[in-house]
Coordinates of N, CA and C in Angstrom, one line a residue:
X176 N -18.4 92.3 61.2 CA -19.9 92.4 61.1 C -20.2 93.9 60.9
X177 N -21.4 94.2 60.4 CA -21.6 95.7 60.0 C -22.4 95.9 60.8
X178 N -22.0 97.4 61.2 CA -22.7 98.3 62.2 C -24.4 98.2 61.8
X179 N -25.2 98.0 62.5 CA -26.3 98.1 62.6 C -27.2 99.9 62.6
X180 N -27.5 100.5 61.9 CA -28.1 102.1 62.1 C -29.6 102.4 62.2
X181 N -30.0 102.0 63.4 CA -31.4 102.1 63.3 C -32.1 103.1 62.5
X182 N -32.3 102.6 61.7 CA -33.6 103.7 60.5 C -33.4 104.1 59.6
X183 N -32.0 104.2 59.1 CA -31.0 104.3 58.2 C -31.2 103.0 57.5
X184 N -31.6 102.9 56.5 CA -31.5 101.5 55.2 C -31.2 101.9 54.2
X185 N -30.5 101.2 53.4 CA -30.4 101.3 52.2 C -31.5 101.0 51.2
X186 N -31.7 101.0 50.0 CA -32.9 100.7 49.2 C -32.7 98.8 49.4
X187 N -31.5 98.3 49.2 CA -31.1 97.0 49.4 C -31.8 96.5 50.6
X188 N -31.4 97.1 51.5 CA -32.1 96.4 52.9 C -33.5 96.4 53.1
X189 N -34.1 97.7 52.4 CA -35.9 97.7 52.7 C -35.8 96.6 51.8
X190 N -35.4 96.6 50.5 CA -35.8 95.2 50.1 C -35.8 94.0 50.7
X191 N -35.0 93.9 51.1 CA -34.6 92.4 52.0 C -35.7 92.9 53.2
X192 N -36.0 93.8 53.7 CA -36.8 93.4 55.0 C -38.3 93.1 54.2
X193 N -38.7 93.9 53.2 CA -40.1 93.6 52.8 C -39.7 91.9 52.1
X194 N -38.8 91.3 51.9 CA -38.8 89.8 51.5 C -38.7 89.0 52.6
X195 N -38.1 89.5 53.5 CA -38.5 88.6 54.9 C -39.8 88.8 55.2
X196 N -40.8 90.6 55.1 CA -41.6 90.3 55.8 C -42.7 89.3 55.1
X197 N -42.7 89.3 53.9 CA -43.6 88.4 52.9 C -43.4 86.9 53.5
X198 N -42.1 86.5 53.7 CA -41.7 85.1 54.0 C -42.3 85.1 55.4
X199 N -42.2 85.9 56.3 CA -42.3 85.7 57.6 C -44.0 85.8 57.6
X200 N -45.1 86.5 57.1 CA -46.1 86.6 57.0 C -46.8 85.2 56.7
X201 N -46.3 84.7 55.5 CA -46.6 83.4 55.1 C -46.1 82.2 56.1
X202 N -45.0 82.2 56.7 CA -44.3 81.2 57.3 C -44.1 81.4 58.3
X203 N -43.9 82.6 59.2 CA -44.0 82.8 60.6 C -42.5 82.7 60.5
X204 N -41.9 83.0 62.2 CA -40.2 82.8 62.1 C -39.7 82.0 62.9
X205 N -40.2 81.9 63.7 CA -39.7 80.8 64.5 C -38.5 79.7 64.2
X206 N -38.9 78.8 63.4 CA -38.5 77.6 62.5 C -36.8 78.5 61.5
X207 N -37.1 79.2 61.4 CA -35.9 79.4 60.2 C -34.8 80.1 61.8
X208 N -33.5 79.7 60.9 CA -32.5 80.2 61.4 C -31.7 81.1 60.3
X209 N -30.5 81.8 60.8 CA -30.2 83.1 60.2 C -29.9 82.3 58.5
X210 N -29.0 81.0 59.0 CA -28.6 79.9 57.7 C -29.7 80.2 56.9
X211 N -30.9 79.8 57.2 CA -31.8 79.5 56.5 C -32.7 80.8 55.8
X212 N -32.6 81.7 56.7 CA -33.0 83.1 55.6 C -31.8 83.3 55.0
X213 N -30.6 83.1 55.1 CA -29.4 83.9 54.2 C -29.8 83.0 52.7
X214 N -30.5 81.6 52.7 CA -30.7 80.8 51.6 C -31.5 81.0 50.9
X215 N -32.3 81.2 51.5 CA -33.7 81.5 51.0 C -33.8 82.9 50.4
X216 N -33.0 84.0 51.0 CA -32.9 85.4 50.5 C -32.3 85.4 49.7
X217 N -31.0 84.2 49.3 CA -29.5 84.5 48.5 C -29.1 85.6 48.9
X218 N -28.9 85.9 49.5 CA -27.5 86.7 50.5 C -27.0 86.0 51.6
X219 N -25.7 86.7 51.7 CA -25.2 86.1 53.2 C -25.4 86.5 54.5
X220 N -25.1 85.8 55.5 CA -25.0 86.4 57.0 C -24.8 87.7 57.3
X221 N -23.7 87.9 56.4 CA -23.3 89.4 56.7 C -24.1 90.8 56.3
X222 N -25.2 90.6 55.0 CA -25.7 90.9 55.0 C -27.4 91.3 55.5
X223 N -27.6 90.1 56.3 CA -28.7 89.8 57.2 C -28.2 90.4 58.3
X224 N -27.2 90.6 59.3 CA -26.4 91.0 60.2 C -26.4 92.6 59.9
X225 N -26.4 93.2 59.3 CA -26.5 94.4 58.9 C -27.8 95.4 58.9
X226 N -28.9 94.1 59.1 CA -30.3 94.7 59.6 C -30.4 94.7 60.5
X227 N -29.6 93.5 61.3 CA -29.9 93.2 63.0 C -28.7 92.6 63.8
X228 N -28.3 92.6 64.9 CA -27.2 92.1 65.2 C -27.5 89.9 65.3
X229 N -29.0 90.0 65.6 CA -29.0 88.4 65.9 C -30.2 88.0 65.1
X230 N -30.6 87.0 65.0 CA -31.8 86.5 64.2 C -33.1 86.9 65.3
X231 N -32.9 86.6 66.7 CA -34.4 87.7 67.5 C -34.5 88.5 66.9
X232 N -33.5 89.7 67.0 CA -33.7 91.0 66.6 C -34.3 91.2 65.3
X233 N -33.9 90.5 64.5 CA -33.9 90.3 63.0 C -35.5 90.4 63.0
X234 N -36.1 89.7 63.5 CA -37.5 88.8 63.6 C -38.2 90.8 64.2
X235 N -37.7 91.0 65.1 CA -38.6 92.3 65.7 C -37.9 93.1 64.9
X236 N -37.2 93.3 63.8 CA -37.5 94.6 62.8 C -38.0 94.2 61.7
X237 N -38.4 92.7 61.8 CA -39.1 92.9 60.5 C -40.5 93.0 61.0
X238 N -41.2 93.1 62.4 CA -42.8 92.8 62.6 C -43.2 94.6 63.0
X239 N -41.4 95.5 63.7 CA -41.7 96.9 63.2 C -42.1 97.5 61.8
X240 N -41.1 96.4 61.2 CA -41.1 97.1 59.7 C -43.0 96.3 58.9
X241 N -43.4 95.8 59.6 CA -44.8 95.0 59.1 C -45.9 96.0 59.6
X242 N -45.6 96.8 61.0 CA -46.4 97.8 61.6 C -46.5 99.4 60.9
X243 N -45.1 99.6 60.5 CA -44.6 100.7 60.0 C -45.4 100.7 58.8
X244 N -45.8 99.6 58.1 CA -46.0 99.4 56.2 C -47.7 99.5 56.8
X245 N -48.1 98.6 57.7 CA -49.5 99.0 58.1 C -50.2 100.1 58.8
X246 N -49.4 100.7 59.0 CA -50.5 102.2 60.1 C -50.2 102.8 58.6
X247 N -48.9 102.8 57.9 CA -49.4 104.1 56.6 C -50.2 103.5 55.8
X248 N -50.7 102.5 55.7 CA -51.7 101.8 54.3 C -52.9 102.1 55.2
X249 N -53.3 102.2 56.6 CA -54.1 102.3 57.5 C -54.7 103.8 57.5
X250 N -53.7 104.3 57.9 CA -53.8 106.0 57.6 C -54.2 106.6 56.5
X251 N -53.6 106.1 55.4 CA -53.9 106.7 54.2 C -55.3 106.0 54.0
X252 N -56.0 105.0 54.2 CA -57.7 104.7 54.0 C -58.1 105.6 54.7
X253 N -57.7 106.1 56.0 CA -58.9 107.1 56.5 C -58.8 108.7 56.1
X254 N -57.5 108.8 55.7 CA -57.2 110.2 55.0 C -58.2 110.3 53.6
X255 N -58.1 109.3 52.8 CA -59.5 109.5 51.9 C -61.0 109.6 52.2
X256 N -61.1 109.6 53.4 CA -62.4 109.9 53.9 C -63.1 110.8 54.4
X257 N -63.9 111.7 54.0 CA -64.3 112.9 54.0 C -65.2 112.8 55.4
X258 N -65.9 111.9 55.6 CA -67.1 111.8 56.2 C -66.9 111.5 57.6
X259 N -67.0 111.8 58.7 CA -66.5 111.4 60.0 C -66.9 109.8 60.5
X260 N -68.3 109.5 60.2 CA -68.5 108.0 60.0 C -68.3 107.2 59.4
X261 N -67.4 107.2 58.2 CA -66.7 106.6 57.3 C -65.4 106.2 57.7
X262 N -65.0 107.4 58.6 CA -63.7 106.8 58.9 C -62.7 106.1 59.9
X263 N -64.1 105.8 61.2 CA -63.7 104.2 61.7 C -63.8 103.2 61.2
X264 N -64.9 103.4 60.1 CA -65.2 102.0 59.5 C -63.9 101.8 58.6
X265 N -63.4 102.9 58.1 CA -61.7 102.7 56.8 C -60.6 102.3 58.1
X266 N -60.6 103.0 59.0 CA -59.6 102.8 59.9 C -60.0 100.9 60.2
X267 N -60.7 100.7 60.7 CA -60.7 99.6 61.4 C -60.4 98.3 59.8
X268 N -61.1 98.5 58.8 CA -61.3 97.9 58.0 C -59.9 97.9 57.2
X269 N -59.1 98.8 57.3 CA -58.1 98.6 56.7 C -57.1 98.4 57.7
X270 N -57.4 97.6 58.8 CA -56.8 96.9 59.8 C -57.3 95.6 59.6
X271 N -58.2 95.6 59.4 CA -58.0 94.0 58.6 C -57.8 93.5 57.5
X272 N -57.9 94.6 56.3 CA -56.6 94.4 55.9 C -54.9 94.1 55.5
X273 N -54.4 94.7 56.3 CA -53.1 95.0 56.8 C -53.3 93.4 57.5
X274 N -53.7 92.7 58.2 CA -53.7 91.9 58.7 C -53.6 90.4 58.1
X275 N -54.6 90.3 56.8 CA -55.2 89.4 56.4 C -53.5 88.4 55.5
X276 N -53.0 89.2 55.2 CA -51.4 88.2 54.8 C -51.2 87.5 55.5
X277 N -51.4 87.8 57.2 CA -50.3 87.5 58.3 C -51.3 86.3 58.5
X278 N -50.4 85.1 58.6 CA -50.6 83.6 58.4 C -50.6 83.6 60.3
X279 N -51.5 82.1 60.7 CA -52.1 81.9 62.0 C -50.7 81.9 62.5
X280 N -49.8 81.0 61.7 CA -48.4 80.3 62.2 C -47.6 81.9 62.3
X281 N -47.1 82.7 61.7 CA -46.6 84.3 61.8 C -47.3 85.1 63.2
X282 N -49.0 85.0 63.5 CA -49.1 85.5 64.4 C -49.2 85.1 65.7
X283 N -49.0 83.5 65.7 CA -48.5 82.8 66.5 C -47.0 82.9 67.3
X284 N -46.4 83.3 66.1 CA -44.7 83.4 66.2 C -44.6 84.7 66.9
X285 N -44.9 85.9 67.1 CA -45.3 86.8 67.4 C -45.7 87.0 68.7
X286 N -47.1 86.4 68.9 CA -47.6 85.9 70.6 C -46.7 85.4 71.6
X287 N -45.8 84.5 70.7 CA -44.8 83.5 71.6 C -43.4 84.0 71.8
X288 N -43.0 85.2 71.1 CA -41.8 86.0 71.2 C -42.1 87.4 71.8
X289 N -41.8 87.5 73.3 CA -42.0 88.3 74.2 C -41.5 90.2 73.2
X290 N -40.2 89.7 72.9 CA -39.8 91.3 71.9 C -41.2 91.6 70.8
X291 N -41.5 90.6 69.9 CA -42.3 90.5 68.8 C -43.5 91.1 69.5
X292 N -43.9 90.4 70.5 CA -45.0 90.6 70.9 C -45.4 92.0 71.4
X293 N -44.4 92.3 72.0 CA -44.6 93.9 72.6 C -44.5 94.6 71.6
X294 N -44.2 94.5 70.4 CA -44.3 95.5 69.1 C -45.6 95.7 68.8
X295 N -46.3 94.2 69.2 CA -47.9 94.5 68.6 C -48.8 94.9 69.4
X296 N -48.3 94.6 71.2 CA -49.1 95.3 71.7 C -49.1 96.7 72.3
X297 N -47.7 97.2 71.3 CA -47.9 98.6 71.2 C -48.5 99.4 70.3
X298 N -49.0 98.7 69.3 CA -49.0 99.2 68.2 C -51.1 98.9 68.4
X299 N -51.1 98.0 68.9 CA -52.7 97.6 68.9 C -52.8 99.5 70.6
X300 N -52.1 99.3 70.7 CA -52.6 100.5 72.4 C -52.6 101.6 71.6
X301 N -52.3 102.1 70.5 CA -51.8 102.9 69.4 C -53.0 103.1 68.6
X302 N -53.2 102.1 68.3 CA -54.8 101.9 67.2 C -56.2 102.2 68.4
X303 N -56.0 101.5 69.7 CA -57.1 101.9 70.1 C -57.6 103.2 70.5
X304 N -55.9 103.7 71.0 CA -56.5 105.1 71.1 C -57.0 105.7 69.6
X305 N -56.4 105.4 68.9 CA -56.6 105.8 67.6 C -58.3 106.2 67.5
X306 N -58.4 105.0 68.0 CA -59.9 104.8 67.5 C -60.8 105.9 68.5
X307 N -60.7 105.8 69.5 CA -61.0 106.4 70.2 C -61.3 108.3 69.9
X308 N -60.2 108.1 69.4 CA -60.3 109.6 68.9 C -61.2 110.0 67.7
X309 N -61.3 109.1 67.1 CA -62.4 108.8 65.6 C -63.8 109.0 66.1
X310 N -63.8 108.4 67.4 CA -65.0 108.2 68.3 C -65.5 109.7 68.8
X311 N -64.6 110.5 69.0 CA -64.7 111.3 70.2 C -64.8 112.9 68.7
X312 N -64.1 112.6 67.7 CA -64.8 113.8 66.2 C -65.7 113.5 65.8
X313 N -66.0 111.9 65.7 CA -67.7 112.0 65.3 C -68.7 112.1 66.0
X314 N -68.5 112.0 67.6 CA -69.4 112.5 68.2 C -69.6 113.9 68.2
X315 N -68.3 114.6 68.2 CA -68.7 116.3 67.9 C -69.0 116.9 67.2
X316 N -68.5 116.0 65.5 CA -69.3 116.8 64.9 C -70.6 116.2 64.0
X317 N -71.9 115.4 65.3 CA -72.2 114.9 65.4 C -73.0 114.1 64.2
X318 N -72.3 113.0 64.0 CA -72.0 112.1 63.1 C -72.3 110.5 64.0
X319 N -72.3 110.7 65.0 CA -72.4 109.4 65.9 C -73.2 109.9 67.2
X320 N -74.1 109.0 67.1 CA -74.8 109.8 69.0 C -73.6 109.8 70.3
X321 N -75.0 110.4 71.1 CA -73.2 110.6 72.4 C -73.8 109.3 72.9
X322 N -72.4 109.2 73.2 CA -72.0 107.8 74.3 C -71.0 108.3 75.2
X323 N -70.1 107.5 75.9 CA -69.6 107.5 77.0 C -68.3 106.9 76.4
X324 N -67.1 107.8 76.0 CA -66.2 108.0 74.8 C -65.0 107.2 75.5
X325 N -65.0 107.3 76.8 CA -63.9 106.2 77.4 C -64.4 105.2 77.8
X326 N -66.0 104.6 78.1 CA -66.5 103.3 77.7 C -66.4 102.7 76.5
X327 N -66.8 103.6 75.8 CA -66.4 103.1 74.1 C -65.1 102.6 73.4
X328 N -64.2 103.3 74.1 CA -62.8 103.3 74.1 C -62.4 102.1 74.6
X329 N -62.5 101.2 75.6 CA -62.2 100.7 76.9 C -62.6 99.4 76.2
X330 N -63.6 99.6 76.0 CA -64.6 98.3 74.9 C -63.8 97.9 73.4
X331 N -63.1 99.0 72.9 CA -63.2 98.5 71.7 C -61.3 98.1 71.8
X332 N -60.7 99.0 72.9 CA -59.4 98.3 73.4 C -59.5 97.0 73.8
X333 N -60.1 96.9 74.6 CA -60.2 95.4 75.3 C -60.3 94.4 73.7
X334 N -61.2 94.6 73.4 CA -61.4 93.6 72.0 C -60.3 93.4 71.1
X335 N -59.7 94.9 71.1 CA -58.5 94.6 69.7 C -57.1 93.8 70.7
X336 N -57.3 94.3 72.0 CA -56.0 93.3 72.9 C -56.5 91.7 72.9
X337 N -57.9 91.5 72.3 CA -58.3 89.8 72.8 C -57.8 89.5 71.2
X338 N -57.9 90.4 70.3 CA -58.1 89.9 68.8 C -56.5 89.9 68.7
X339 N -55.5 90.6 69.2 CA -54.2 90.5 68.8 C -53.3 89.2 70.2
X340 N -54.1 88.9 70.9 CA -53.8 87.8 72.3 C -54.2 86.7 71.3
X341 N -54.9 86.2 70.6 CA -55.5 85.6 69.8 C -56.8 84.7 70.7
X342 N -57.3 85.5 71.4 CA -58.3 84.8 72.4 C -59.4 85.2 71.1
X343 N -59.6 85.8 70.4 CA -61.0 85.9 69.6 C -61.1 84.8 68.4
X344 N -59.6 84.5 68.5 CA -59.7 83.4 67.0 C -60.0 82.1 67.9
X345 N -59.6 81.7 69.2 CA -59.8 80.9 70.1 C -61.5 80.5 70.5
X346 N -61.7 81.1 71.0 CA -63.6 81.2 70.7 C -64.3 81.5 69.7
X347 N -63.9 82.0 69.0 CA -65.3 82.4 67.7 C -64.7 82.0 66.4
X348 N -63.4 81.0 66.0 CA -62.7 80.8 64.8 C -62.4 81.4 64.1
X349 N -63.0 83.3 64.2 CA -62.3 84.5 63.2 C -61.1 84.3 63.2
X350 N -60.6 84.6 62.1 CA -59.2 85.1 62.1 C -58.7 87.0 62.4
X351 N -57.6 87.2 63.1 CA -57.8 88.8 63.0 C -58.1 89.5 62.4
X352 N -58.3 89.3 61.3 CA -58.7 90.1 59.6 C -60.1 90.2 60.2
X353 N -60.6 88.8 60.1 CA -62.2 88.8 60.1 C -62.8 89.1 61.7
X354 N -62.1 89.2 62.4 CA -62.3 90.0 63.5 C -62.3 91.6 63.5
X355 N -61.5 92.3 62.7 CA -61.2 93.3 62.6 C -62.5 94.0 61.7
X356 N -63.0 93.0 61.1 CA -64.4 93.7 60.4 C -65.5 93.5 61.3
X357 N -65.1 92.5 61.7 CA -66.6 92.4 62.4 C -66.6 93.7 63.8
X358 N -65.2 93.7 64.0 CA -65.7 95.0 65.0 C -65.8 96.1 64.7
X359 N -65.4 96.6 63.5 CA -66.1 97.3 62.1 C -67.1 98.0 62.3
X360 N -67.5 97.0 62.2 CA -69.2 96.7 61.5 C -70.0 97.1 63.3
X361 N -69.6 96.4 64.0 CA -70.4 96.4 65.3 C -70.4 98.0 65.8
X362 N -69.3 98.3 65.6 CA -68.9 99.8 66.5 C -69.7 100.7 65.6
X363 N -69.6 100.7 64.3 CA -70.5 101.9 63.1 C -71.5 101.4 63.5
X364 N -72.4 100.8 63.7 CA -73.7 100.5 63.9 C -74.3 100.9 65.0
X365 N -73.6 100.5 65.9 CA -73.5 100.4 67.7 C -73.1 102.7 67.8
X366 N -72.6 102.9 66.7 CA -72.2 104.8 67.0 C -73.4 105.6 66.4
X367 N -74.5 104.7 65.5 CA -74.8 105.3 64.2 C -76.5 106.5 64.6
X368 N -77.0 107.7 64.4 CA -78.0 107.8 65.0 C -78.8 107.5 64.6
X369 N -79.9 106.9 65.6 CA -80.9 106.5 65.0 C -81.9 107.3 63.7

């Protein structure tokens, strides 16, 4: 079996992880076994084993490697934004983009895999501070009225932990995509001065 090097990939293996993550996005992982991605990828074991030691693992480097591909497509929308109110609404909006591939059954697979899961609810504690901080330059340089920057915060974490728990698709039928605008949309509005 080949040594496993975290972070270290070949051009071969990013490929194979961005073809898992496509498959896994659309199909979730649960269901497939290592057999059945080595078939589906045409490669073997041994080279599936070379990204991860087991098919778990396999599954949490590909939802790193799905977070990794999303905060830079995430980042780079708010780096083109000049305007300090512009760029929660890019930040958050291109979180729902980043999102909108990932199939109910993928983010289901994710919820129900304790490893998987903690990738995203690190990665969501990541975004909210994120946001928070978006919060806290447009209020200074006042682009957004003042509010109360760790209520704001608190509020818009709580949301993105119910939208990645899947409690918002549960109650209101959004999907995270379409959650992810709508709280968009609520927070720019809800910051904007009169």
């Amino acid at each position: 079996m080949t040594t496993v090097v975290p972070g270290r990939r070949t051009r071969r293996q990013s490929e194979l992880l961005d073809r898992l993550l496509s498959l896994f996005l659309e199909q979730g992982f649960s269901r497939f076994t290592l057999d059945d991605l080595a078939a589906e990828l045409r490669c073997s074991k041994t080279t599936l084993y070379a990204l991860a030691p087991s098919k778990e693992q396999l599954a949490v480097e590909v939802v790193k490697h799905y977070f990794k591909n999303a905060t830079a497509q995430v980042e780079s929308a708010v780096a083109r934004q000049t305007r300090h109110d512009r760029r929660i609404a890019a930040y958050l909006n291109a979180v729902a983009d980043a999102l909108r591939p990932a199939s109910r059954t993928f983010l289901d697979d994710v919820a129900t895999f304790a490893p998987a899961r903690s990738v995203y609810e690190r990665n969501t504690r990541i975004a909210a501070e994120r946001v928070r901080a978006l919060i806290e330059d447009g209020i200074n340089n006042k682009m957004f009225r003042q509010v109360d920057i760790a209520f704001a915060a608190e509020m818009i974490a709580h949301t993105m932990q119910a939208i990645q728990r899947g409690d918002i698709a549960r109650r209101t039928g959004l999907n995270d995509a379409e959650a992810y605008r709508e709280l968009a949309s609520f927070v720019l509005h809800s910051l904007r001065l009169d």
